[in-house]
CSV table of C-alpha atoms in Angstrom, one decimal:
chain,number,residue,atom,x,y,z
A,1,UNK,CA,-168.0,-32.0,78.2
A,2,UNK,CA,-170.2,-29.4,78.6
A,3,UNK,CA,-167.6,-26.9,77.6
A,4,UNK,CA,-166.6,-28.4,74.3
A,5,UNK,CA,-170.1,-28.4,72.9
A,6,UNK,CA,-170.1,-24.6,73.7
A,7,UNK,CA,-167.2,-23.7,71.8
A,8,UNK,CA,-168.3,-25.9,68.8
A,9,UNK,CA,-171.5,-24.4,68.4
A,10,UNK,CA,-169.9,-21.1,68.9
A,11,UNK,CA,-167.9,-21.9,65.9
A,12,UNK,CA,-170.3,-23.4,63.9
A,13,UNK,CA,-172.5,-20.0,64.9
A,14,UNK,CA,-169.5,-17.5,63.8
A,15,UNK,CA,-169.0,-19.7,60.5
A,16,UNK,CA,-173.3,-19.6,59.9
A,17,UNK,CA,-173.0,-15.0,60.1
A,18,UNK,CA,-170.3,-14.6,57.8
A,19,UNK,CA,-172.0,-17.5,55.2
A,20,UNK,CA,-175.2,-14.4,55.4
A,21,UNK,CA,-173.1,-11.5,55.5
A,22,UNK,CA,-171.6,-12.8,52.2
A,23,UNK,CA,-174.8,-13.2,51.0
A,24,UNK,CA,-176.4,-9.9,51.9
A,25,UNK,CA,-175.3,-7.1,50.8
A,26,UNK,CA,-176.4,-3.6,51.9
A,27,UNK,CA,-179.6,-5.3,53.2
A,28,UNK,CA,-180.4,-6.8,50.0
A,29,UNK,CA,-180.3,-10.4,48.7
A,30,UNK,CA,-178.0,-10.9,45.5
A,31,UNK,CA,-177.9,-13.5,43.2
A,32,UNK,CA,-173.5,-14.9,43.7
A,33,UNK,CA,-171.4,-13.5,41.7
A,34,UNK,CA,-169.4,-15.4,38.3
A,35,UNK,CA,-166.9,-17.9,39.1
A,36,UNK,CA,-163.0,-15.9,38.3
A,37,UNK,CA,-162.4,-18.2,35.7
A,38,UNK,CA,-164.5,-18.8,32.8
A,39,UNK,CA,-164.7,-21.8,29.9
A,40,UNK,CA,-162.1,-21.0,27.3
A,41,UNK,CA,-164.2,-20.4,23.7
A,42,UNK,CA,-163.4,-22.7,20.7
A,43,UNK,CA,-160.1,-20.8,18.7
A,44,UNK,CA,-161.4,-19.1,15.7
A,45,UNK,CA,-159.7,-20.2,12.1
A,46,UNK,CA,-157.8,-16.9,10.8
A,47,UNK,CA,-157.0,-16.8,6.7
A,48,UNK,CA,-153.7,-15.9,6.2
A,49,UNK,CA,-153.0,-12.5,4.5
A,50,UNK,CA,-150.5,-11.5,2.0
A,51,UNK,CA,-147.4,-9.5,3.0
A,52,UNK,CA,-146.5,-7.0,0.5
A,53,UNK,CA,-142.4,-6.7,0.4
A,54,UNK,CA,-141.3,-3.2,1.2
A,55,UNK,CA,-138.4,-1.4,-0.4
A,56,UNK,CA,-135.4,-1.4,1.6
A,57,UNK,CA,-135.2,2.7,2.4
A,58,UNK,CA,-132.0,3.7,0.3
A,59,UNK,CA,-130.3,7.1,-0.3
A,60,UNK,CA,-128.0,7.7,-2.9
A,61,UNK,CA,-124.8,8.9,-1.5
A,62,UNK,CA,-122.9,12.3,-2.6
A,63,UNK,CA,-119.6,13.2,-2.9
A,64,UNK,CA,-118.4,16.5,-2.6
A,65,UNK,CA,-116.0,15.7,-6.1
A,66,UNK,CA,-118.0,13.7,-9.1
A,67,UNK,CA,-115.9,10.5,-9.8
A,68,UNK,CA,-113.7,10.3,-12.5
A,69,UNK,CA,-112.9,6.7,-12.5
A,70,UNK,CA,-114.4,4.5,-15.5
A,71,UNK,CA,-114.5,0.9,-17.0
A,72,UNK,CA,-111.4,0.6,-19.2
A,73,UNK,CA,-112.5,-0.1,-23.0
A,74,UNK,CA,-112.3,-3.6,-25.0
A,75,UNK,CA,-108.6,-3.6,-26.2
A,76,UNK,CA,-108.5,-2.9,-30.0
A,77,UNK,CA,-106.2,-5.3,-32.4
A,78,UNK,CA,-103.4,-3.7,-33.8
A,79,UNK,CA,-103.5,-2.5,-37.5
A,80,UNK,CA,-101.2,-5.2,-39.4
A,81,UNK,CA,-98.7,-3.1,-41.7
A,82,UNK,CA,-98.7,-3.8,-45.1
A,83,UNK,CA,-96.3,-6.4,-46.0
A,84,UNK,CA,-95.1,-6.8,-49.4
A,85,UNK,CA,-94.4,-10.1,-50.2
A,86,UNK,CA,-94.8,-12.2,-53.3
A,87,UNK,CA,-95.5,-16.1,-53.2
A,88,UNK,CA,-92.5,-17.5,-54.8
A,89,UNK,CA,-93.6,-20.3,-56.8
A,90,UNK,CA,-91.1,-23.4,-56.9
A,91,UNK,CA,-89.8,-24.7,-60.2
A,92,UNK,CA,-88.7,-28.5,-60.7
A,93,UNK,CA,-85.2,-29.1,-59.7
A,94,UNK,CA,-82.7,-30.5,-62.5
A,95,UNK,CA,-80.7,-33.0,-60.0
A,96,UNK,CA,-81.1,-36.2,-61.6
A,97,UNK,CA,-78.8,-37.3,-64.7
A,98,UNK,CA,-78.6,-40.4,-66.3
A,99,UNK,CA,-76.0,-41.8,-69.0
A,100,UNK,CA,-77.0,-44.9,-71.2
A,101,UNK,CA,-74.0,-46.9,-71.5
A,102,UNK,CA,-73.7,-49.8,-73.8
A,103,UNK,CA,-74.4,-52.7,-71.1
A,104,UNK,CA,-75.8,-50.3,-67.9
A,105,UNK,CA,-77.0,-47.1,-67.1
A,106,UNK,CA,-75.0,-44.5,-64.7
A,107,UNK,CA,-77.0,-42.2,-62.7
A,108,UNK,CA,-75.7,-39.6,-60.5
A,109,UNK,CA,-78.6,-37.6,-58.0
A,110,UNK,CA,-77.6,-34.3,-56.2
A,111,UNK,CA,-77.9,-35.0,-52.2
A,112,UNK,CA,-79.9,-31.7,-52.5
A,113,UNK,CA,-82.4,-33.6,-54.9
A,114,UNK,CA,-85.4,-31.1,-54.4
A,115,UNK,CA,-83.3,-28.3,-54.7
A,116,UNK,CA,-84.2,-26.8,-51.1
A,117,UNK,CA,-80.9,-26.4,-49.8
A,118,UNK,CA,-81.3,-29.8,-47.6
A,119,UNK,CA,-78.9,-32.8,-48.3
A,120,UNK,CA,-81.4,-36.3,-48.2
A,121,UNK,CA,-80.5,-39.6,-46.5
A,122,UNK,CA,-77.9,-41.5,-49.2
A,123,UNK,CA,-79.8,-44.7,-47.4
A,124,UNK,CA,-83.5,-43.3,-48.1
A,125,UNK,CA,-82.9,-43.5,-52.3
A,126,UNK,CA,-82.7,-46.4,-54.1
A,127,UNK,CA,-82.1,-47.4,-58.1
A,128,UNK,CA,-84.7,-49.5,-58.2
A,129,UNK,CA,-84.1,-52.1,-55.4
A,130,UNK,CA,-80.3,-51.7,-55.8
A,131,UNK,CA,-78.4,-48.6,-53.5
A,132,UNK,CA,-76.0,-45.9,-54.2
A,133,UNK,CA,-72.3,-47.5,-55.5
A,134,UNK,CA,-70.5,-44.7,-54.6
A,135,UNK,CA,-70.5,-40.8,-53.5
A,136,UNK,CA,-68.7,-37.5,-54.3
A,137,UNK,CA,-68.6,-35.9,-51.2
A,138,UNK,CA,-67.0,-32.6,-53.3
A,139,UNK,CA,-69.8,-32.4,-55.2
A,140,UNK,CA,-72.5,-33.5,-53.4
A,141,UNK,CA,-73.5,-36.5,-55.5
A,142,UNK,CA,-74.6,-39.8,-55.2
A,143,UNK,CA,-73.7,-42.5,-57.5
A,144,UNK,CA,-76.0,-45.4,-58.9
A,145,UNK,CA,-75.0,-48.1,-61.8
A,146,UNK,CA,-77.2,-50.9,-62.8
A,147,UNK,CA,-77.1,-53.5,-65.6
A,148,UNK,CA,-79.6,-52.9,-68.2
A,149,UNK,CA,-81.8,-56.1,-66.9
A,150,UNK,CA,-81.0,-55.4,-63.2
A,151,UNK,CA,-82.3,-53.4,-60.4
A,152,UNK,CA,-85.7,-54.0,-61.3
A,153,UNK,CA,-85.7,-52.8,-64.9
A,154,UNK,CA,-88.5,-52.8,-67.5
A,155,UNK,CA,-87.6,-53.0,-71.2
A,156,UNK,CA,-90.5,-52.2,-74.0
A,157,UNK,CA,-89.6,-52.4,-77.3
A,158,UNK,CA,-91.1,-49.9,-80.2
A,159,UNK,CA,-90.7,-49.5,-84.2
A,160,UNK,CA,-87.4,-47.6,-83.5
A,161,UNK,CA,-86.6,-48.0,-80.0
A,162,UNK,CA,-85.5,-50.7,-77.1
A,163,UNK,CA,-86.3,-48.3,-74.0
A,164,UNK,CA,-84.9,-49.6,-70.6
A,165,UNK,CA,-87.5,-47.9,-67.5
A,166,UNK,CA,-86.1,-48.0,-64.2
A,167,UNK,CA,-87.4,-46.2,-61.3
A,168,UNK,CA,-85.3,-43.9,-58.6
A,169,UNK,CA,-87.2,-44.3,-55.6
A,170,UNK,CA,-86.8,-42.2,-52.8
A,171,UNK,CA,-88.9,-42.8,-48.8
A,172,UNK,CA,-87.4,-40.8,-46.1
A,173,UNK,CA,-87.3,-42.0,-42.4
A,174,UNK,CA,-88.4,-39.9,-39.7
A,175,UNK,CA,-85.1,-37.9,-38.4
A,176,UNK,CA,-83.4,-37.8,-34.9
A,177,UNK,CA,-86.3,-40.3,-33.6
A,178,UNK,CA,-89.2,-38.1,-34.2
A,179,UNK,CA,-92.1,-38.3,-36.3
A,180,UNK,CA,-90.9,-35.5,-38.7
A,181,UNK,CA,-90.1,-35.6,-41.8
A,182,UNK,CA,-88.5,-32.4,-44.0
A,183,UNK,CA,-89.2,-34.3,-47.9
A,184,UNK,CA,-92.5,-36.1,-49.2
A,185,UNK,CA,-92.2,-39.8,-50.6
A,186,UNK,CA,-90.9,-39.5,-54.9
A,187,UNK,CA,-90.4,-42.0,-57.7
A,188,UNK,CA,-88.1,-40.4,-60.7
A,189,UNK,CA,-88.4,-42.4,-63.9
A,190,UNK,CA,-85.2,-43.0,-65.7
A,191,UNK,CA,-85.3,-44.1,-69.1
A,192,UNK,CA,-82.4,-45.6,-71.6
A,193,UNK,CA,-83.5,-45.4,-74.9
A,194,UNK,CA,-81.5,-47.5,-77.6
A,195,UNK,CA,-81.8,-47.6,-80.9
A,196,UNK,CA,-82.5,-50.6,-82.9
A,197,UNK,CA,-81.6,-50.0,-86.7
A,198,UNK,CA,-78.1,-49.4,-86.2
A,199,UNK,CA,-75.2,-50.5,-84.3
A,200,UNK,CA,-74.9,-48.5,-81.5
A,201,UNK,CA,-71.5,-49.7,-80.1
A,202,UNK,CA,-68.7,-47.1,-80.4
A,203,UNK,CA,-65.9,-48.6,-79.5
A,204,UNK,CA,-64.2,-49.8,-82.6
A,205,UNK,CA,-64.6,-46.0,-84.3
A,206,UNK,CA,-64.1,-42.4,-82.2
A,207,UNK,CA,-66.2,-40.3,-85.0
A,208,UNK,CA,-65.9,-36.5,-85.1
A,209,UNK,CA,-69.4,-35.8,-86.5
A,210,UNK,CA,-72.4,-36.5,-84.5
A,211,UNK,CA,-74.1,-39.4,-85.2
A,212,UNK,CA,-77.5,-39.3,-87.2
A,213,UNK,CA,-79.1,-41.2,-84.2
A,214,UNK,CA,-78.3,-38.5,-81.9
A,215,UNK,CA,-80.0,-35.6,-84.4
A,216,UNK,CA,-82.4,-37.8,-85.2
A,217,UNK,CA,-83.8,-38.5,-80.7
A,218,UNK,CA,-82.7,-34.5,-81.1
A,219,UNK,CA,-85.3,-33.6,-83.1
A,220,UNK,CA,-88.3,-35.9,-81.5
A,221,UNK,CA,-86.9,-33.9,-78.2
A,222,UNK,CA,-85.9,-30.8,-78.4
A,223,UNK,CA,-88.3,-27.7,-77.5
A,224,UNK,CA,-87.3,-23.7,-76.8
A,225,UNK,CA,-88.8,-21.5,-74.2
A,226,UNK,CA,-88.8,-17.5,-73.6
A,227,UNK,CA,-89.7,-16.9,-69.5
A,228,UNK,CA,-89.7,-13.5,-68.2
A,229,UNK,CA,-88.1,-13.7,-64.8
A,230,UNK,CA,-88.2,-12.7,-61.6
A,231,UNK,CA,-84.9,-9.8,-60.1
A,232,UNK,CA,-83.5,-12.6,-58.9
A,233,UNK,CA,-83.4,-14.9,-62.0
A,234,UNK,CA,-84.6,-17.6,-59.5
A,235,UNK,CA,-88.0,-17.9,-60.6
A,236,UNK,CA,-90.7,-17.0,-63.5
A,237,UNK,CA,-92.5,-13.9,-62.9
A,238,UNK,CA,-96.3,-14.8,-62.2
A,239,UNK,CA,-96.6,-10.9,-62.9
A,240,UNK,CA,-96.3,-9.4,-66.3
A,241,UNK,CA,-97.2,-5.9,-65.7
A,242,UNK,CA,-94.1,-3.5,-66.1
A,243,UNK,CA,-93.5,0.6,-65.7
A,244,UNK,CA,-91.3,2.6,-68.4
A,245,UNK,CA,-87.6,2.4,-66.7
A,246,UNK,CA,-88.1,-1.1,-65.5
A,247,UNK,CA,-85.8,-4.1,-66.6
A,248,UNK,CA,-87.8,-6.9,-68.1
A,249,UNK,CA,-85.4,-10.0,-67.3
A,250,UNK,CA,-86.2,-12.7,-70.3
A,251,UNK,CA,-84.6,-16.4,-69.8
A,252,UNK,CA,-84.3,-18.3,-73.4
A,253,UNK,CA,-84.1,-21.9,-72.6
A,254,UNK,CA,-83.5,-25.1,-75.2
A,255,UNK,CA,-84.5,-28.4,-73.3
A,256,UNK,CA,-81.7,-31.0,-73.3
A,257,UNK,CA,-83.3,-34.9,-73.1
A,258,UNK,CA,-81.4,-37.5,-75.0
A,259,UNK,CA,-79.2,-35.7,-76.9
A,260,UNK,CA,-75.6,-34.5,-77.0
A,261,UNK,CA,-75.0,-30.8,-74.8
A,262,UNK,CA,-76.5,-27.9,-76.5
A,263,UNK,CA,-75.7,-24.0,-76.9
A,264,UNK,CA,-78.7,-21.6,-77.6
A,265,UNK,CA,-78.4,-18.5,-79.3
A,266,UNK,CA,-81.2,-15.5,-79.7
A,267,UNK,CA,-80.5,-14.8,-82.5
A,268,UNK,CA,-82.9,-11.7,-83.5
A,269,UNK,CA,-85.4,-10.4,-81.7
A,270,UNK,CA,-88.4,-8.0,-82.2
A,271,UNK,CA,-91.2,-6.1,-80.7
A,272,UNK,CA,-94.6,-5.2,-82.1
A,273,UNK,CA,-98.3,-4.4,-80.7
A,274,UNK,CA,-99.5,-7.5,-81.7
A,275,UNK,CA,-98.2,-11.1,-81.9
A,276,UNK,CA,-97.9,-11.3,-85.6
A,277,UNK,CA,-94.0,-10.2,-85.8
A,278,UNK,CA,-94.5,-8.8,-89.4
A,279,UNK,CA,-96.6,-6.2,-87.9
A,280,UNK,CA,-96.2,-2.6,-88.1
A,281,UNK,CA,-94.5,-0.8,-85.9
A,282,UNK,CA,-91.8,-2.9,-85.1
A,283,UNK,CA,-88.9,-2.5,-83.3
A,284,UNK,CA,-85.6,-4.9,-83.4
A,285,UNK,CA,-83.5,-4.9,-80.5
A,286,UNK,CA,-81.8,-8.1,-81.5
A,287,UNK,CA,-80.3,-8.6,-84.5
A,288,UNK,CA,-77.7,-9.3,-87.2
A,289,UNK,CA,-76.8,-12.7,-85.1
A,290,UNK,CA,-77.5,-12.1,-82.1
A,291,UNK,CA,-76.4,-8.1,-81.3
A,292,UNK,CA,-78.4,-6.6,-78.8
A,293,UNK,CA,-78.5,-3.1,-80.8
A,294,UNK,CA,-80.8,-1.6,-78.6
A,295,UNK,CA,-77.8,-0.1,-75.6
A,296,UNK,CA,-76.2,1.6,-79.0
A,297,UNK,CA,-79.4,2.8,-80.4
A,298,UNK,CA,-81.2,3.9,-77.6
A,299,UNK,CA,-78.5,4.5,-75.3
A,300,UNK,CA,-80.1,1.7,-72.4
A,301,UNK,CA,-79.3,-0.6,-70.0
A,302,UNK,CA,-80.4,-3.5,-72.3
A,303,UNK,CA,-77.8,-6.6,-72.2
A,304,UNK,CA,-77.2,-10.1,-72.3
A,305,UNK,CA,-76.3,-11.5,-68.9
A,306,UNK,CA,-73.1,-13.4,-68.6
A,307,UNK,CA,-73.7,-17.2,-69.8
A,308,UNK,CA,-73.5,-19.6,-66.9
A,309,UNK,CA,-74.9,-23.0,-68.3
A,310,UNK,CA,-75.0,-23.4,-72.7
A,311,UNK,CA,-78.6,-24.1,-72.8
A,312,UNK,CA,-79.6,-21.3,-70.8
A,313,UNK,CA,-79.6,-17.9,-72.2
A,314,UNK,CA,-80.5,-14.8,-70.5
A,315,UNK,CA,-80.9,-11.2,-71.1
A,316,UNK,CA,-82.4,-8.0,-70.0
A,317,UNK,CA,-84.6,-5.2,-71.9
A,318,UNK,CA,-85.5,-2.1,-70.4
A,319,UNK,CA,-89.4,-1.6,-71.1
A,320,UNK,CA,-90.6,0.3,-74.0
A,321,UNK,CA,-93.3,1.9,-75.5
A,322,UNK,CA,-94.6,2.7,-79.2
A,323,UNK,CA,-95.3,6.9,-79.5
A,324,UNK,CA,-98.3,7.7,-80.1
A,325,UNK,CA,-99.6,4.0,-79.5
A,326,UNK,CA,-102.0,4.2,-76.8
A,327,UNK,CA,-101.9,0.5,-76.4
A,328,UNK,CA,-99.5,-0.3,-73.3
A,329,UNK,CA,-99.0,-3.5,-74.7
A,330,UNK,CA,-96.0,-5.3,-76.2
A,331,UNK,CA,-95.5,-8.7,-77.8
A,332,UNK,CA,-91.8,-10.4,-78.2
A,333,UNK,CA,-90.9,-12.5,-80.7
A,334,UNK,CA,-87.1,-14.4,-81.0
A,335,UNK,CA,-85.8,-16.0,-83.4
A,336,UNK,CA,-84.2,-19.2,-81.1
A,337,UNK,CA,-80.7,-21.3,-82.3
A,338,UNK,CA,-79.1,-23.8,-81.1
A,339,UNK,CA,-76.1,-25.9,-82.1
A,340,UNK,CA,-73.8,-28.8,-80.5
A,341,UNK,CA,-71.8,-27.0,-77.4
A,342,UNK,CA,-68.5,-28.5,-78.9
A,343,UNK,CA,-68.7,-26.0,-81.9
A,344,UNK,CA,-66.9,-22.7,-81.1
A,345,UNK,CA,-68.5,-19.0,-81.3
A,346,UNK,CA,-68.0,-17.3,-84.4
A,347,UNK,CA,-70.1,-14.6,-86.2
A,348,UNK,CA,-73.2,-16.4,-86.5
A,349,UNK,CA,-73.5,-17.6,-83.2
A,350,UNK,CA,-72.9,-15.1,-80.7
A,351,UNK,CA,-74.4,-13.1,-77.9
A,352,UNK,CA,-72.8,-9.3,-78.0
A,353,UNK,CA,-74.0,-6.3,-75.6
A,354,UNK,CA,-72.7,-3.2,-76.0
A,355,UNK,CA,-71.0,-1.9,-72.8
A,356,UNK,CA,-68.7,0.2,-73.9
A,357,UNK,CA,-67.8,-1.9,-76.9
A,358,UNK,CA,-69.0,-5.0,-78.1
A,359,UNK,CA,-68.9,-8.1,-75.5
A,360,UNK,CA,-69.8,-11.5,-76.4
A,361,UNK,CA,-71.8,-13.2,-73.1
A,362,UNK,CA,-69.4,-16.2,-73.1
A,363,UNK,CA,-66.3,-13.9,-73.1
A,364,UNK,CA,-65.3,-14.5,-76.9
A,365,UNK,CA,-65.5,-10.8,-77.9
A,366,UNK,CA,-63.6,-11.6,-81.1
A,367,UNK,CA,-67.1,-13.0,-82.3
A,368,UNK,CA,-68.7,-10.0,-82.0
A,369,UNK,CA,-66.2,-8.2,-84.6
A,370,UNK,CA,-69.3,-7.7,-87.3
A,371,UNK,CA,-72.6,-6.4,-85.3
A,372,UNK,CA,-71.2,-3.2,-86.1
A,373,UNK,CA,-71.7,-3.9,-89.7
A,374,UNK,CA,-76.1,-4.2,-89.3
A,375,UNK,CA,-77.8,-1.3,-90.1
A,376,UNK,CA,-79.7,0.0,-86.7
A,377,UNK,CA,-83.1,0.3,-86.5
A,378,UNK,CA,-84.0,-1.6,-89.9
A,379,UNK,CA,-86.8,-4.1,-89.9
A,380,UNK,CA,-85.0,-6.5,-88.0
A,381,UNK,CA,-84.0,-8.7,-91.4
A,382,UNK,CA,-80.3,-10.4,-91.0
A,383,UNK,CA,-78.5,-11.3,-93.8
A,384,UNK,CA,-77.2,-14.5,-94.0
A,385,UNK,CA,-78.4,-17.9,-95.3
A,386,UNK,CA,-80.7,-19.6,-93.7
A,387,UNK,CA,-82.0,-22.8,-94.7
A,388,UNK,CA,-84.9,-25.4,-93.1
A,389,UNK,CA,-88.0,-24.7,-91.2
A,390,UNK,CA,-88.5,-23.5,-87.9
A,391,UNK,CA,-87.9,-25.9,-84.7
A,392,UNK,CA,-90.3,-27.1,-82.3
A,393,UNK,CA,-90.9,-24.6,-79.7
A,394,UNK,CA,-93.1,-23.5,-76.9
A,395,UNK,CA,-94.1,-20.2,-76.0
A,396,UNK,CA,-94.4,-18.9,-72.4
A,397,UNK,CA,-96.0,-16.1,-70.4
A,398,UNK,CA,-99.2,-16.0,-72.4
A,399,UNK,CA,-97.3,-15.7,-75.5
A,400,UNK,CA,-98.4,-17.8,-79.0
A,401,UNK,CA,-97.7,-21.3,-78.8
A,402,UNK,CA,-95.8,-22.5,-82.0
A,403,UNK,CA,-95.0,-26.6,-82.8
A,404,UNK,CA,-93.5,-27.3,-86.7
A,405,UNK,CA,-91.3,-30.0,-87.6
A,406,UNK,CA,-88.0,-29.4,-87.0
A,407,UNK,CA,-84.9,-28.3,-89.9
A,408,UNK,CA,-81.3,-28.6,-89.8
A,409,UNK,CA,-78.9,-26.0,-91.5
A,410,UNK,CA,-76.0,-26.7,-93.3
A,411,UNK,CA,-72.6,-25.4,-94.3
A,412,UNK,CA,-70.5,-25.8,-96.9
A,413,UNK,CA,-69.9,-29.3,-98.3
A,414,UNK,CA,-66.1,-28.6,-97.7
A,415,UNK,CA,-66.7,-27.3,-94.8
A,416,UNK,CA,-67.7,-29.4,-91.4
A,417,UNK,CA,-71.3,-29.8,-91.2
A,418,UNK,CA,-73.1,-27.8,-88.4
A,419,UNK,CA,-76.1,-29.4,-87.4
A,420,UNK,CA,-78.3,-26.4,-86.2
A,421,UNK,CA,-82.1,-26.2,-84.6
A,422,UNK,CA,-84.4,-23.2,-85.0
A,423,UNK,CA,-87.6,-21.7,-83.9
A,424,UNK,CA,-89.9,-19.0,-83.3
A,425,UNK,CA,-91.1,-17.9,-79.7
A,426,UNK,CA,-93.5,-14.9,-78.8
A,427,UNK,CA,-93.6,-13.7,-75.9
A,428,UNK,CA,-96.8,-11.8,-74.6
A,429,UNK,CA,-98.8,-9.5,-74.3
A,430,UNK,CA,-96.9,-7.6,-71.8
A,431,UNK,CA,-98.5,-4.4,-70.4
A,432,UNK,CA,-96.3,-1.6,-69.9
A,433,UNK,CA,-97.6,1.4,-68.1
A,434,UNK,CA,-96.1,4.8,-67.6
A,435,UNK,CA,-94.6,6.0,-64.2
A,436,UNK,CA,-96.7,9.0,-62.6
A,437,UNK,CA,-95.3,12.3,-61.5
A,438,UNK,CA,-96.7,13.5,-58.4
């Protein structure tokens, strides 16, 4: 028991010098030491600064050849060449005739009825409400007759005149199915027009004059026209300007409506600097009844053209100049015929070229026995009697414009009367300009 007290105070004794050895130091007393851990301080509220961005560090990099490689250029449009073409202007197709009968009217329509080259549907035209009796499939024709009060007719009755209107309707369908369609919807007026102060059956007598009814619708119908056409002869020219050595190409034209078949004749022609024909200088290429003097004159080209249809007429002049005129223009005037197409060709109506000789356009060269007997270049005058006034007639091709009342001109009593129509045209001004030398 003893023991154990020993040791603990011995302990207690060993633990009591070490507490002061800790506390003295060197022989001194010092205050302790800081604890090894002190209070953390409050965290102190830092602004936020701006960064400036920094250039990425870049070097240009070297070749030891320069580049030749490029952006290819904008492609350029090609330079369109210089076409030369000429609008062609369309001209009404003649492909509708009609014949009044005494109790119904027969019409006949071309299956190329706009004159395009394209045959229509027979089942798209009507007469009115009535279709197509028959067809020519030779020549290309359909074939409508209707009563005078059928098919939807209209009559109207005037001082002279019982007119029956009837109306030739054509309205395509679309073709093969499709929504197409090659023609535009047209209506054609026909008209019969009758007399009413004579009888106008024929039956009982088969005359060989014409009847005064038919001179008389004749002369409320019947107009010339001078055209200058295209190379072609399809088409007027909608260009008048011409170079010395050209051909001008001159259609003469009598409009048929409801009379009996005409023939036109030019039967002189001059040309001046102005449009009055009188004036001075003049030059007459035409004359004597229709001789075109100018190939024997001048030695030209200058002819009639062969004579496909009697109320056509064409011919061709090769341009011409005044000397010493400076104007470049030239005005035409004809003197414009016609008679009935039943009466033959004879010295007075004729339409001669010289080609080596004197040849009549409608092949009767026997007609053109007297041209030889003008005098060339002479005023133009023909000899010859000429009676009435000048026919109704239209001018062309910003020629004059001429309308009289129309004459008649007359043989001998003993002789069979020729019923005849006459009339001035002019033709102009035409500018013809002279051909460089380079």
């Amino acid at each position: 028991m003893v023991m154990k007290c020993t040791a603990v105070c011995l302990v207690a004794l060993a633990l009591l010098v070490s507490f002061c050895d800790a506390q003295w130091d060197g022989g001194a007393y010092s205050k302790p030491s800081k604890p090894r851990y002190q209070k953390p301080s409050p965290p102190v509220r830092q602004e936020p600064s701006k960064q400036i961005p920094q250039e990425p560090q870049q070097s240009k990099q070297t070749f030891e050849k320069p580049l030749t490689w490029t952006y290819p250029e904008d492609p350029k449009p090609e330079p369109q060449p210089e076409v030369p073409f000429e609008l062609r202007h369309p001209v009404p197709a003649a492909t509708v005739a009609v014949e009044c009968r005494e109790r119904d009217a027969h019409v006949e329509v071309k299956k190329d009825m706009f004159g395009i080259g394209q045959f229509i549907n027979p089942a798209d035209l009507t007469l009115g409400a009535c279709g197509a009796v028959a067809e020519d499939n030779v020549a290309h024709v359909l074939i409508f007759e209707a009563e005078l009060h059928e098919c939807g007719s209209s009559s109207m009755m005037t001082d002279d005149y019982l007119i029956y209107t009837f109306t030739l309707n054509y309205n395509p369908q679309p073709l093969g199915g499709v929504p197409v369609v090659r023609t535009s919807k047209a209506a054609v007026i026909v008209e019969c027009h009758y007399p009413r102060k004579h009888n106008v059956s024929s039956l009982p007598l088969d005359p060989v004059w014409i009847p005064f009814s038919a001179v008389k619708v004749a002369e409320e119908f019947l107009y010339f026209t001078l055209k200058l056409m295209t190379d072609d002869w399809q088409y007027e020219r909608p260009i008048y300007q011409y170079f010395l050595g050209d051909m001008i190409n001159i259609e003469a034209i009598v409009k048929q409506y409801f009379h009996v078949p005409l023939r036109v004749y030019v039967d002189r022609c001059v040309a001046t600097l102005s449009p009055d024909a009188s004036s001075s200088p003049r030059y007459a290429f035409i004359e004597n009844h229709g001789c075109f003097v100018d190939a024997k004159i001048t030695g030209s080209e200058s002819k009639f053209m062969a004579r496909t249809v009697d109320n056509k007429l064409q011919f061709q002049l090769e341009a011409l100049r005044f000397q010493g005129a400076d104007s470049g223009l030239l005005y035409i005037t004809c003197h414009l015929k016609a008679t009935s197409a039943a009466y033959a060709f004879d010295s007075e109506h004729r339409a001669c070229s010289y080609i080596n000789g004197w040849k009549e356009a409608s092949g009767a060269d026997a007609a053109c026995g007297s041209c030889d007997s003008s005098s060339f270049g002479s005023s133009g005058a023909t000899s010859g009697l000429v009676t009435g006034t000048s026919g109704a007639s239209w001018g062309t091709g910003g020629g004059s414009t001429s309308l009289s009342t129309p004459g008649r001109k007359i043989r001998d009593v003993t002789q069979s009367e020729i019923i005849e129509w006459e009339g001035d045209v002019t033709l102009g001004p035409i500018p013809i300009e002279e051909k460089l030398v380079a």
